[in-house]
Coordinates of C-alpha atoms (C1' of nucleotides) in Angstrom, one line a residue:
Chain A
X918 CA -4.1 -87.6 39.8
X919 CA -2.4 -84.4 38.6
X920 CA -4.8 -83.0 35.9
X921 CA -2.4 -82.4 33.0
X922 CA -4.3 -81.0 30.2
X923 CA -4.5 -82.9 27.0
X924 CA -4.6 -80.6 24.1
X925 CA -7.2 -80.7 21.2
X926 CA -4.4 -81.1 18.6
X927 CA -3.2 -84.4 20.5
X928 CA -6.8 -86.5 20.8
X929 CA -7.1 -85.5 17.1
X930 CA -3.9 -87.1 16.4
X931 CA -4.9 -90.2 17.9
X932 CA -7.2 -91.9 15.3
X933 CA -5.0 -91.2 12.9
X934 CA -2.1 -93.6 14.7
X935 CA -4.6 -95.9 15.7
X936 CA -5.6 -96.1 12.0
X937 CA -1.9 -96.7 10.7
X938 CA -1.5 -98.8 13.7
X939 CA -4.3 -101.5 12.6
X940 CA -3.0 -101.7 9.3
X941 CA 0.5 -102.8 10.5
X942 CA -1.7 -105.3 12.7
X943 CA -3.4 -106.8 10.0
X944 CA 0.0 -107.0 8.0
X945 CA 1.2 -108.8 11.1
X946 CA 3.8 -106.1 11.6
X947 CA 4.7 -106.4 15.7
X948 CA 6.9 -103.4 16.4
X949 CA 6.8 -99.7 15.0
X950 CA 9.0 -97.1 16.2
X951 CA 8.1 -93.2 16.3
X952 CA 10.5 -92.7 13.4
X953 CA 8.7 -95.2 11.4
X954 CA 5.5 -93.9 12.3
X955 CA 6.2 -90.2 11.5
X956 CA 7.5 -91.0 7.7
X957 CA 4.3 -92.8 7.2
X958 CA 1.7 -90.5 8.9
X959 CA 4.2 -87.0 8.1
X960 CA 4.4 -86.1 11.6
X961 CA 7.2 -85.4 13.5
X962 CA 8.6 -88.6 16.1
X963 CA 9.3 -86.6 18.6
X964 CA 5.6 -85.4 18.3
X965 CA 4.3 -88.7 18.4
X966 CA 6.4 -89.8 21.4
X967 CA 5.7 -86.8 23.3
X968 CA 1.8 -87.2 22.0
X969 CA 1.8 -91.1 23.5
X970 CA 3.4 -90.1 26.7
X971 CA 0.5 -88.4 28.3
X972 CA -1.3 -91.2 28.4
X973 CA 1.7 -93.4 29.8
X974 CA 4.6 -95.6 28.5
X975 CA 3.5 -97.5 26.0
X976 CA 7.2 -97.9 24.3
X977 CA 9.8 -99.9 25.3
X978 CA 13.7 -97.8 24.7
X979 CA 15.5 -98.8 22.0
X980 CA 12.8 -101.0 20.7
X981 CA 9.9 -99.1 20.0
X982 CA 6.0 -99.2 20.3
X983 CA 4.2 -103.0 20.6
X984 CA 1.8 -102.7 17.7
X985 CA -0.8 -104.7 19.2
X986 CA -0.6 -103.1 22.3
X987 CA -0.3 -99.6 21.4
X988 CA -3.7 -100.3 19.6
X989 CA -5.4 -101.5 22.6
X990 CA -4.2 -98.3 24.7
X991 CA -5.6 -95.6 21.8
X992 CA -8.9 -97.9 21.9
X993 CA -9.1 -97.2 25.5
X994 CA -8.4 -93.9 25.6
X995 CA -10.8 -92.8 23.0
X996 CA -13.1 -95.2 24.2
X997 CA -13.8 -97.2 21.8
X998 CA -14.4 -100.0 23.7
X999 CA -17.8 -99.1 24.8
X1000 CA -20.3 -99.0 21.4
X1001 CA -22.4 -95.8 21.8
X1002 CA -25.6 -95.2 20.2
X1003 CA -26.3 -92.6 17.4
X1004 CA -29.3 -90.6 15.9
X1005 CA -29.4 -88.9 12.5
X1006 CA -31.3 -86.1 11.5
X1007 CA -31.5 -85.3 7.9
X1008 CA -32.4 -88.4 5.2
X1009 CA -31.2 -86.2 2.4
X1010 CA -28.4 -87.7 0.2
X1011 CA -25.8 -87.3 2.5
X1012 CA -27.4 -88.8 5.8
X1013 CA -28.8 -91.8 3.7
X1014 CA -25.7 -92.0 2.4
X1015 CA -24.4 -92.2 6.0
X1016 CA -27.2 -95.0 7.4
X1017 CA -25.8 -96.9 4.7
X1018 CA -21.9 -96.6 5.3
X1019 CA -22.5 -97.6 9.1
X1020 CA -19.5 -100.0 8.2
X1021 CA -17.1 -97.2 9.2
X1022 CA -19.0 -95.5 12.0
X1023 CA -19.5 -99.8 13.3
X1024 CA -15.7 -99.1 15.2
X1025 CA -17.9 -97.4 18.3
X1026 CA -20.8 -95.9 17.0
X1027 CA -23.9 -97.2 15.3
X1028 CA -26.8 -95.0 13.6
X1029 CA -30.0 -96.6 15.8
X1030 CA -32.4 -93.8 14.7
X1031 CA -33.0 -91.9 11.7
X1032 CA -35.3 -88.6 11.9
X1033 CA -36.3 -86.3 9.3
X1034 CA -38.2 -83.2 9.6
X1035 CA -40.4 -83.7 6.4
X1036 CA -43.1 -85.9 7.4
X1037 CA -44.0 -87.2 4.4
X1038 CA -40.5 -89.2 4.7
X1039 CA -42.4 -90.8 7.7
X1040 CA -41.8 -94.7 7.5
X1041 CA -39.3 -94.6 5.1
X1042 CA -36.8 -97.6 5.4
X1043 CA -33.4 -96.3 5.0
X1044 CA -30.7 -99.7 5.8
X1045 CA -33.5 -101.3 8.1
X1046 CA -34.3 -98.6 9.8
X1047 CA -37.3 -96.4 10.3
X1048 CA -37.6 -92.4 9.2
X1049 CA -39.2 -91.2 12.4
X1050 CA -40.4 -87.6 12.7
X1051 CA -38.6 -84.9 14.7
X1052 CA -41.4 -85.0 17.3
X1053 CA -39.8 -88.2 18.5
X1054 CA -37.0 -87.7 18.6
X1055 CA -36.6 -86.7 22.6
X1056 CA -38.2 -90.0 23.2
X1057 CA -35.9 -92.0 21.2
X1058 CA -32.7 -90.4 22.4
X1059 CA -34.2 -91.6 26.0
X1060 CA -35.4 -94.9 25.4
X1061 CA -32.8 -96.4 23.0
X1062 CA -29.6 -94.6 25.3
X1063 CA -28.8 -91.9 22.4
X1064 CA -25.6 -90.2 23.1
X1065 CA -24.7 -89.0 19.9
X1066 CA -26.2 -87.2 17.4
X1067 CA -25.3 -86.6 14.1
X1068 CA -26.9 -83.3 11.7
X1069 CA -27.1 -83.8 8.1
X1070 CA -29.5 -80.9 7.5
X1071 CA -29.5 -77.9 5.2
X1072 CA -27.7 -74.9 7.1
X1073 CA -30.9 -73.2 8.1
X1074 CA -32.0 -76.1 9.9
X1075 CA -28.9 -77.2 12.1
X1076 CA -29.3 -75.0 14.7
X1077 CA -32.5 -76.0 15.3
X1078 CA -32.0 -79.5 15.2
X1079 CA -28.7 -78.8 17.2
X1080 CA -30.8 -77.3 20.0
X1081 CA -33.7 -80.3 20.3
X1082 CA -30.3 -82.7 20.3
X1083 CA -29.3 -80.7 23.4
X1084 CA -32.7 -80.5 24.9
X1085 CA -33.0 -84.3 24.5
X1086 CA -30.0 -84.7 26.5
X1087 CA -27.5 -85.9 24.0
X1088 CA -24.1 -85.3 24.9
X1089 CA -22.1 -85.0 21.5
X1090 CA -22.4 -83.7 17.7
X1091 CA -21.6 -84.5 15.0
X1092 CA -22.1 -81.7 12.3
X1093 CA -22.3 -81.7 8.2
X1094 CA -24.4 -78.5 7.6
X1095 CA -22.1 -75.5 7.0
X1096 CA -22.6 -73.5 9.7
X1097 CA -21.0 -72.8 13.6
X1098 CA -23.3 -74.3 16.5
X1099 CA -23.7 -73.1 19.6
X1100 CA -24.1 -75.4 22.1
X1101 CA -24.5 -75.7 25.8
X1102 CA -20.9 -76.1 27.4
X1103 CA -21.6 -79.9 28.0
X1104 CA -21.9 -81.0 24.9
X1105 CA -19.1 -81.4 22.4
X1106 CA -19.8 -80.6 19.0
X1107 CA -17.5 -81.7 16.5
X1108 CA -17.7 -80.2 12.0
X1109 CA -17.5 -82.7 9.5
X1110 CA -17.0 -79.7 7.3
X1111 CA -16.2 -80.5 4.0
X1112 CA -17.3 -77.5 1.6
X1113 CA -15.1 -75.4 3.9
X1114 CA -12.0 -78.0 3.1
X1115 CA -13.1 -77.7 -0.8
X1116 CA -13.2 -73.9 0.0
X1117 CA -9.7 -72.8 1.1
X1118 CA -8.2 -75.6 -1.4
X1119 CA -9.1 -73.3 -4.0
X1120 CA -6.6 -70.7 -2.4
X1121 CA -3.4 -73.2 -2.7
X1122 CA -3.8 -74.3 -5.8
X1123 CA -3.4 -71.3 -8.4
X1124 CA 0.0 -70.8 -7.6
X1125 CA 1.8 -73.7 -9.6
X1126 CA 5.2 -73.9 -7.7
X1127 CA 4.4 -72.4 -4.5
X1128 CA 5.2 -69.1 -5.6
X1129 CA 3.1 -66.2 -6.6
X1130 CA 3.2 -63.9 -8.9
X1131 CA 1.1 -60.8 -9.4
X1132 CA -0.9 -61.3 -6.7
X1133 CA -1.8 -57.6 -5.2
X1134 CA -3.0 -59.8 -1.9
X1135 CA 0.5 -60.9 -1.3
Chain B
X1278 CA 5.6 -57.6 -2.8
X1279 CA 6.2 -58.5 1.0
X1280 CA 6.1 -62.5 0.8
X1281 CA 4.2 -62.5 4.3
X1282 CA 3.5 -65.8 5.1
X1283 CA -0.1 -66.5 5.2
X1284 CA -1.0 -69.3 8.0
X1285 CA -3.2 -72.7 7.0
X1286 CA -5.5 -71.6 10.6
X1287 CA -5.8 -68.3 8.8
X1288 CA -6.8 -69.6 5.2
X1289 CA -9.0 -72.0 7.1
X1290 CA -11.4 -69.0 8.5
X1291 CA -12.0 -67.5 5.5
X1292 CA -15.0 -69.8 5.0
X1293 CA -16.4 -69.6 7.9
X1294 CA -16.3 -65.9 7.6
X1295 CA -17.4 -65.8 4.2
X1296 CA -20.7 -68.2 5.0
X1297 CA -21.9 -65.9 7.9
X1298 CA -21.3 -62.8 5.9
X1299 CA -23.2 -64.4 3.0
X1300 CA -26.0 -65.3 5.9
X1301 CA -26.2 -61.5 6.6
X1302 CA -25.7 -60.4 2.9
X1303 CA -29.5 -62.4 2.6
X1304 CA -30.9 -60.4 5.8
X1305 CA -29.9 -57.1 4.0
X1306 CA -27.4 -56.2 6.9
X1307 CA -24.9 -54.1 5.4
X1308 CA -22.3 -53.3 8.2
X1309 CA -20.2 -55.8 10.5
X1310 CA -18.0 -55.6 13.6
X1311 CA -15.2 -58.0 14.5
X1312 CA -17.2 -58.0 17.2
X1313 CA -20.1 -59.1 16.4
X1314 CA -18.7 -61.8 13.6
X1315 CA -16.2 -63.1 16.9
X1316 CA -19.7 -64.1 19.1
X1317 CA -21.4 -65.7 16.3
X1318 CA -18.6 -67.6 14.8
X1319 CA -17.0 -67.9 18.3
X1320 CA -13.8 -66.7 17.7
X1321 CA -11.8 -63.3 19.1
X1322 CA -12.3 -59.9 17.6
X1323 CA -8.8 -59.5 17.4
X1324 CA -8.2 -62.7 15.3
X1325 CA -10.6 -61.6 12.6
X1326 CA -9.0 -58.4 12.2
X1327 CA -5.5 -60.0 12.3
X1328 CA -6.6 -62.1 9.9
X1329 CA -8.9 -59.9 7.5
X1330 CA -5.6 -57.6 7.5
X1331 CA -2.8 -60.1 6.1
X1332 CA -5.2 -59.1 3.2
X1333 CA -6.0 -55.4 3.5
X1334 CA -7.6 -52.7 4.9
X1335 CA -11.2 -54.0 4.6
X1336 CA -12.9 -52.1 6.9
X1337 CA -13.5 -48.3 8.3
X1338 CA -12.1 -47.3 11.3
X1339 CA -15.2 -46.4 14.1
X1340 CA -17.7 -48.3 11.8
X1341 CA -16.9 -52.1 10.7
X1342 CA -17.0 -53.8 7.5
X1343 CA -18.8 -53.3 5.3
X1344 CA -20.7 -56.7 4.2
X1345 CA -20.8 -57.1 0.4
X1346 CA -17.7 -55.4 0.5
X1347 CA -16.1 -58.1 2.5
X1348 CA -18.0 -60.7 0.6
X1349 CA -16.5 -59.8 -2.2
X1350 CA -12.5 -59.7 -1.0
X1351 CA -13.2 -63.2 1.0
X1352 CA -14.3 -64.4 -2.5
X1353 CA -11.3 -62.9 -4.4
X1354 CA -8.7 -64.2 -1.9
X1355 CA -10.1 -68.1 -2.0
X1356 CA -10.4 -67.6 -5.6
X1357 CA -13.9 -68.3 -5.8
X1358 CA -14.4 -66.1 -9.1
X1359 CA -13.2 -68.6 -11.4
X1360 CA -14.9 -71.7 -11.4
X1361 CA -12.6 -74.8 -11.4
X1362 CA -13.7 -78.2 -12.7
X1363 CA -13.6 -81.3 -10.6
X1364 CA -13.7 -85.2 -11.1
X1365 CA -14.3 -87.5 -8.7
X1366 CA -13.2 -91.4 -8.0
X1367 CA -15.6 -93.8 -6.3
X1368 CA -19.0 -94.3 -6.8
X1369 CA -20.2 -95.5 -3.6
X1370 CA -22.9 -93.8 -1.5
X1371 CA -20.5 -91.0 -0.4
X1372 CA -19.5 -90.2 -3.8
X1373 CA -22.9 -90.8 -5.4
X1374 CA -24.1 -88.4 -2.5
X1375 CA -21.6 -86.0 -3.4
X1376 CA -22.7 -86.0 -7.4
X1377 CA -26.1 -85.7 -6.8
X1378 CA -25.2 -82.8 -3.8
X1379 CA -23.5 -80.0 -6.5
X1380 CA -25.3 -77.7 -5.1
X1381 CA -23.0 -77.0 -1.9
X1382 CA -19.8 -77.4 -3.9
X1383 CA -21.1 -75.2 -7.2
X1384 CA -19.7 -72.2 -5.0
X1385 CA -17.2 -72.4 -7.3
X1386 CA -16.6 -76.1 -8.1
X1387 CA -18.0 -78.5 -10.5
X1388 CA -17.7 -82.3 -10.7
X1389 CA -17.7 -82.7 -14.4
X1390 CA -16.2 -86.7 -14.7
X1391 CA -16.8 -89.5 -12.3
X1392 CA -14.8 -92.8 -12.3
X1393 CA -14.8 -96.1 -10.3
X1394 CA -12.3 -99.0 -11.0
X1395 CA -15.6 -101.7 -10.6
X1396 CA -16.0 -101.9 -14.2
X1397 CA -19.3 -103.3 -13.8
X1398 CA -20.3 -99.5 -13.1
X1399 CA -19.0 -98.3 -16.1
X1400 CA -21.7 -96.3 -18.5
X1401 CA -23.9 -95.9 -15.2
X1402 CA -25.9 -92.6 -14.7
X1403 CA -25.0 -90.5 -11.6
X1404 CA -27.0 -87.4 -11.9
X1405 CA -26.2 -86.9 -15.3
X1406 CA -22.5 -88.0 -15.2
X1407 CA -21.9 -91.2 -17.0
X1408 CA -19.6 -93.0 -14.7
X1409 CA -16.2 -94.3 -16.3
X1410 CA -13.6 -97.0 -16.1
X1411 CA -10.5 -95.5 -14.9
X1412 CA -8.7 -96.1 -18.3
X1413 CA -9.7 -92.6 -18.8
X1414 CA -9.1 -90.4 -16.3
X1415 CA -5.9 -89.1 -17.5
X1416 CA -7.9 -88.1 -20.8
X1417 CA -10.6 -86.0 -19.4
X1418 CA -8.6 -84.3 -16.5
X1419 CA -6.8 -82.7 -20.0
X1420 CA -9.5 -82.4 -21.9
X1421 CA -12.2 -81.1 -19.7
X1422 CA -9.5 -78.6 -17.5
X1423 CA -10.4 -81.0 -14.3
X1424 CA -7.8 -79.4 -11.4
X1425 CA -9.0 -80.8 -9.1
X1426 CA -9.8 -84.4 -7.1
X1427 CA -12.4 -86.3 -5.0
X1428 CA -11.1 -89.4 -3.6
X1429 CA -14.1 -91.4 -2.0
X1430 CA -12.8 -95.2 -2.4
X1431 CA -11.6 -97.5 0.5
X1432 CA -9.0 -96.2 2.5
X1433 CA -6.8 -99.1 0.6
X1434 CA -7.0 -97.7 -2.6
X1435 CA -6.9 -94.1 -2.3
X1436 CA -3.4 -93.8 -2.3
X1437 CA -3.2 -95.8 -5.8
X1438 CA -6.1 -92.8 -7.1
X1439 CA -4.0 -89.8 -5.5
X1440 CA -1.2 -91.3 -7.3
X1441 CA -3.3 -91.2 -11.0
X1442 CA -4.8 -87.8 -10.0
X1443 CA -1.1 -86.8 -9.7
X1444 CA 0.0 -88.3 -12.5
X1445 CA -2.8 -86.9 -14.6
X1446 CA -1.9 -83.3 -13.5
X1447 CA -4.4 -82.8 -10.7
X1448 CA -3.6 -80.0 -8.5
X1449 CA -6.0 -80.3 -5.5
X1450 CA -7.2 -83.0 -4.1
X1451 CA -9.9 -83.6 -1.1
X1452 CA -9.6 -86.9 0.2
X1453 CA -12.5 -88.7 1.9
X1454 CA -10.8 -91.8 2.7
X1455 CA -9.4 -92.2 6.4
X1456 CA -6.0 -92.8 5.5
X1457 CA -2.5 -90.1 5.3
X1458 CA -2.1 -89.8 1.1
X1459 CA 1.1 -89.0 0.3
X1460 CA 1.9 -86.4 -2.9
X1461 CA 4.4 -84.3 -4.5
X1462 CA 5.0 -81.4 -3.0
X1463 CA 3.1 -78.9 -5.7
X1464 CA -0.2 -81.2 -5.1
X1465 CA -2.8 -79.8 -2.3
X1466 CA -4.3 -82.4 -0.2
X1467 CA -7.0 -81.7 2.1
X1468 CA -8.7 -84.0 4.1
X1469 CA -12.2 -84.7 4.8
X1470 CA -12.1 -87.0 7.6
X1471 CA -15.4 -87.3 9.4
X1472 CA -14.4 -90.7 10.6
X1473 CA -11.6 -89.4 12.5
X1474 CA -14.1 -86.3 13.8
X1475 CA -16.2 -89.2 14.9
X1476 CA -13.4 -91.2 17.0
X1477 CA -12.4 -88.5 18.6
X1478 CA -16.2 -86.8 19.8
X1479 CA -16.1 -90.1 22.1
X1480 CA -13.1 -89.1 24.0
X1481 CA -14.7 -86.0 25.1
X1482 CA -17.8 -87.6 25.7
X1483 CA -17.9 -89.7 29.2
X1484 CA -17.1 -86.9 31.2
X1485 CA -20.4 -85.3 31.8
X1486 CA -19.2 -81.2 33.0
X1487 CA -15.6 -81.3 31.8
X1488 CA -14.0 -83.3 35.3
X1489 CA -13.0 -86.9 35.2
X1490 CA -13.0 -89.2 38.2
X1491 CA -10.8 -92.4 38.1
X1492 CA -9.0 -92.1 35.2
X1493 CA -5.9 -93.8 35.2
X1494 CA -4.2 -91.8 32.4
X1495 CA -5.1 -88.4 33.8
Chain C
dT65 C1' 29.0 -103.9 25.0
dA66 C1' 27.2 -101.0 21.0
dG67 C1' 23.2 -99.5 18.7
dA68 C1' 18.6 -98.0 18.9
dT69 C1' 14.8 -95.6 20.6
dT70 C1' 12.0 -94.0 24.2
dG71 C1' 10.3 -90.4 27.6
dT72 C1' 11.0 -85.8 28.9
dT73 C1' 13.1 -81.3 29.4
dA74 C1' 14.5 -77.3 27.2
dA75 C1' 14.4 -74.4 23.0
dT76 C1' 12.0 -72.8 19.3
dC77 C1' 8.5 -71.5 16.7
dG78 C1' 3.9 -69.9 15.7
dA79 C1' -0.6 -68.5 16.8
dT80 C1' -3.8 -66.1 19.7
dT81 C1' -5.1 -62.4 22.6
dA82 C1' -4.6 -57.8 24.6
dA83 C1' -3.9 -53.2 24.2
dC84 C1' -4.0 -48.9 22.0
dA85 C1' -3.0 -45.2 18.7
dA86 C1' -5.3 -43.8 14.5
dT87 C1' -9.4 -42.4 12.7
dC88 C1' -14.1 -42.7 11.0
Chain D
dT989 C1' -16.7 -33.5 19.8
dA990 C1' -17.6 -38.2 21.8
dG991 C1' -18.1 -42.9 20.9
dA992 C1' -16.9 -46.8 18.3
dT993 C1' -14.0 -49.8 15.9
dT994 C1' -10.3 -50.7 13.0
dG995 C1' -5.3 -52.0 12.0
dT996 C1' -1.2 -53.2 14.2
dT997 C1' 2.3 -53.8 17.7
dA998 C1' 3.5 -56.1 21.8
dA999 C1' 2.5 -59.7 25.3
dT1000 C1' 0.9 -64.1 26.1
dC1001 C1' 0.0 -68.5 25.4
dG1002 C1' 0.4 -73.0 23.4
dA1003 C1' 2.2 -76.3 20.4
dT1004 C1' 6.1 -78.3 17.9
dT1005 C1' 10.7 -79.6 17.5
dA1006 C1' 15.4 -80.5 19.2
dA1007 C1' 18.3 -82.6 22.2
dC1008 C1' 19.7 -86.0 25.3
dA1009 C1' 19.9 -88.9 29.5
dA1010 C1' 17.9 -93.3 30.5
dT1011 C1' 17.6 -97.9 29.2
dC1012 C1' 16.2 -101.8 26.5

DNA sequence: TAGATTGTTAATCGATTAACAATC
DNA sequence: TAGATTGTTAATCGATTAACAATC
């Protein structure tokens, strides 16, 4: 009922317990406390706690967090129960690499359609399924339930490809190319933007001990 | 000589800036406002000049910034100049993707050495890199000047790489698996976690204009 | 009971935004 | 000169951390 505001920083948190979280599960670990769970993930307990808490007591005082249990709660509130269907745009090494992976994206989200705006990539089979041109795309996103969509396209292209996404009523993106989308305020687009990462790890590394010498910037 | 602490969020921007100034560069524009940069790149006026001024006084007063100007002092602060060599671990379709990308990450980065413990892969080709057995990663990291590391294997054995890229002298590292890697403290990790981007798009997702109904845990 | 650990409030820290004097 | 826009200080906002009562 009372509309407490969950911050950006805390969902994004949230895979990353759940992820920790299933490993202890598989080594048949039963109880983790915040402490515990801070050394391994370098976060702060009290950060964690606090982070769980919005969502409702999953811990029990002076015991901990249920491993099992805590799981199930993060599953629910990212949703991950419900499987929700995904379209790729852009069969160039990266998006073929992606229809292949599938593996990872299987915890929720599976690719169902594969598009590519070159046509002579019509028909191609990439991991069983079909290169379709963009031209069918709206249809697709309809008729197989498409909520997702996922842009593996040269920078030029995304926003483009972001837009007919949109149009076809998807409701989430997920984006490789290097560039900011706009989007309409519905739809949540998300960067998988790795040259920027590779970018600005350039500027920590010259200095060898974290200090810098010489540097007229600094 | 002032040690002014430069922020991670700051760093961060840089790239973004520098790819929509390089966008404009191309369309011979030749002046910029914070303005104009905060609407496409959907950010505050104010925070670009904030953070354009940890490094300077980049642009004139009444007029903007000057674009290759800009370019240029982005590309000095990440340290884009000097090219650094990279090697990466884990030849499977993300990291062959990656090899046969280059293009996006020759900005200033080069893979020069691949490696992947399936010894059965040793001697392949992978766009001209011979793939080898990681017996010899601590060689070439000295030999060819590698500083820095691509981890694409299973989450369950990237810490065991990080740990070799360490060992061998690595300095940066961009991880690809979905796990927390652990290093010593003069090692730069950055993350590239589009499975984690993924999970968390779904939370956003269900609530079609931003209100939830009947949520228990809101 | 004593020890441990949560959930939560209060304190701190840091980052974003607003405002404006300086100046092109 | 008038209009525009920076660089920067001050105000605001938000997120992280510390502290501790509650309680298992």
């Amino acid at each position: 009922m009372k509309p407490i505001k969950i911050s950006e920083a805390v969902v994004r948190r949230l895979p990353i317990y759940l992820r920790f979280l299933n490993e202890l599960s598989l080594s048949n670990i039963q109880t983790v406390s915040s402490q515990e769970l801070g050394e391994k993930l370098d976060l702060n307990p009290a950060q964690i706690r606090k982070d769980l808490a919005y969502f409702g007591e999953f811990g029990r005082k002076g015991v901990g967090y249920n491993v099992d249990y805590l799981i199930e709660k993060i599953r629910q509130i990212l949703k991950l129960d419900k499987t929700m269907n995904v379209a790729l745009v852009g069969t160039g090494n990266l998006g073929r690499a992606l229809c292949n992976y599938n593996m990872y994206i299987k915890d929720n989200m599976k690719i169902v359609a594969v598009f590519d705006a070159d046509t002579s990539k019509k028909g191609t089979l990439i991991n069983r399924l079909t290169v379709q041109p963009m031209q069918e795309l709206s249809d697709s996103v309809k008729r197989l339930d498409i909520s997702v969509g996922i842009i593996t396209v040269p920078a030029a292209e995304a926003q483009n490809v972001a837009d007919q996404f949109v149009a076809a009523g998807i409701r989430g993106i997920l984006n490789f190319a290097p560039v900011v989308l706009k989007a309409t305020p519905g739809v949540r687009i998300h960067n998988a933007d790795f040259t920027a990462e590779l970018l600005s790890l350039a500027y920590y590394m010259d200095n060898i001990n974290g200090s810098k010498e010489g540097d007229e910037t600094q």
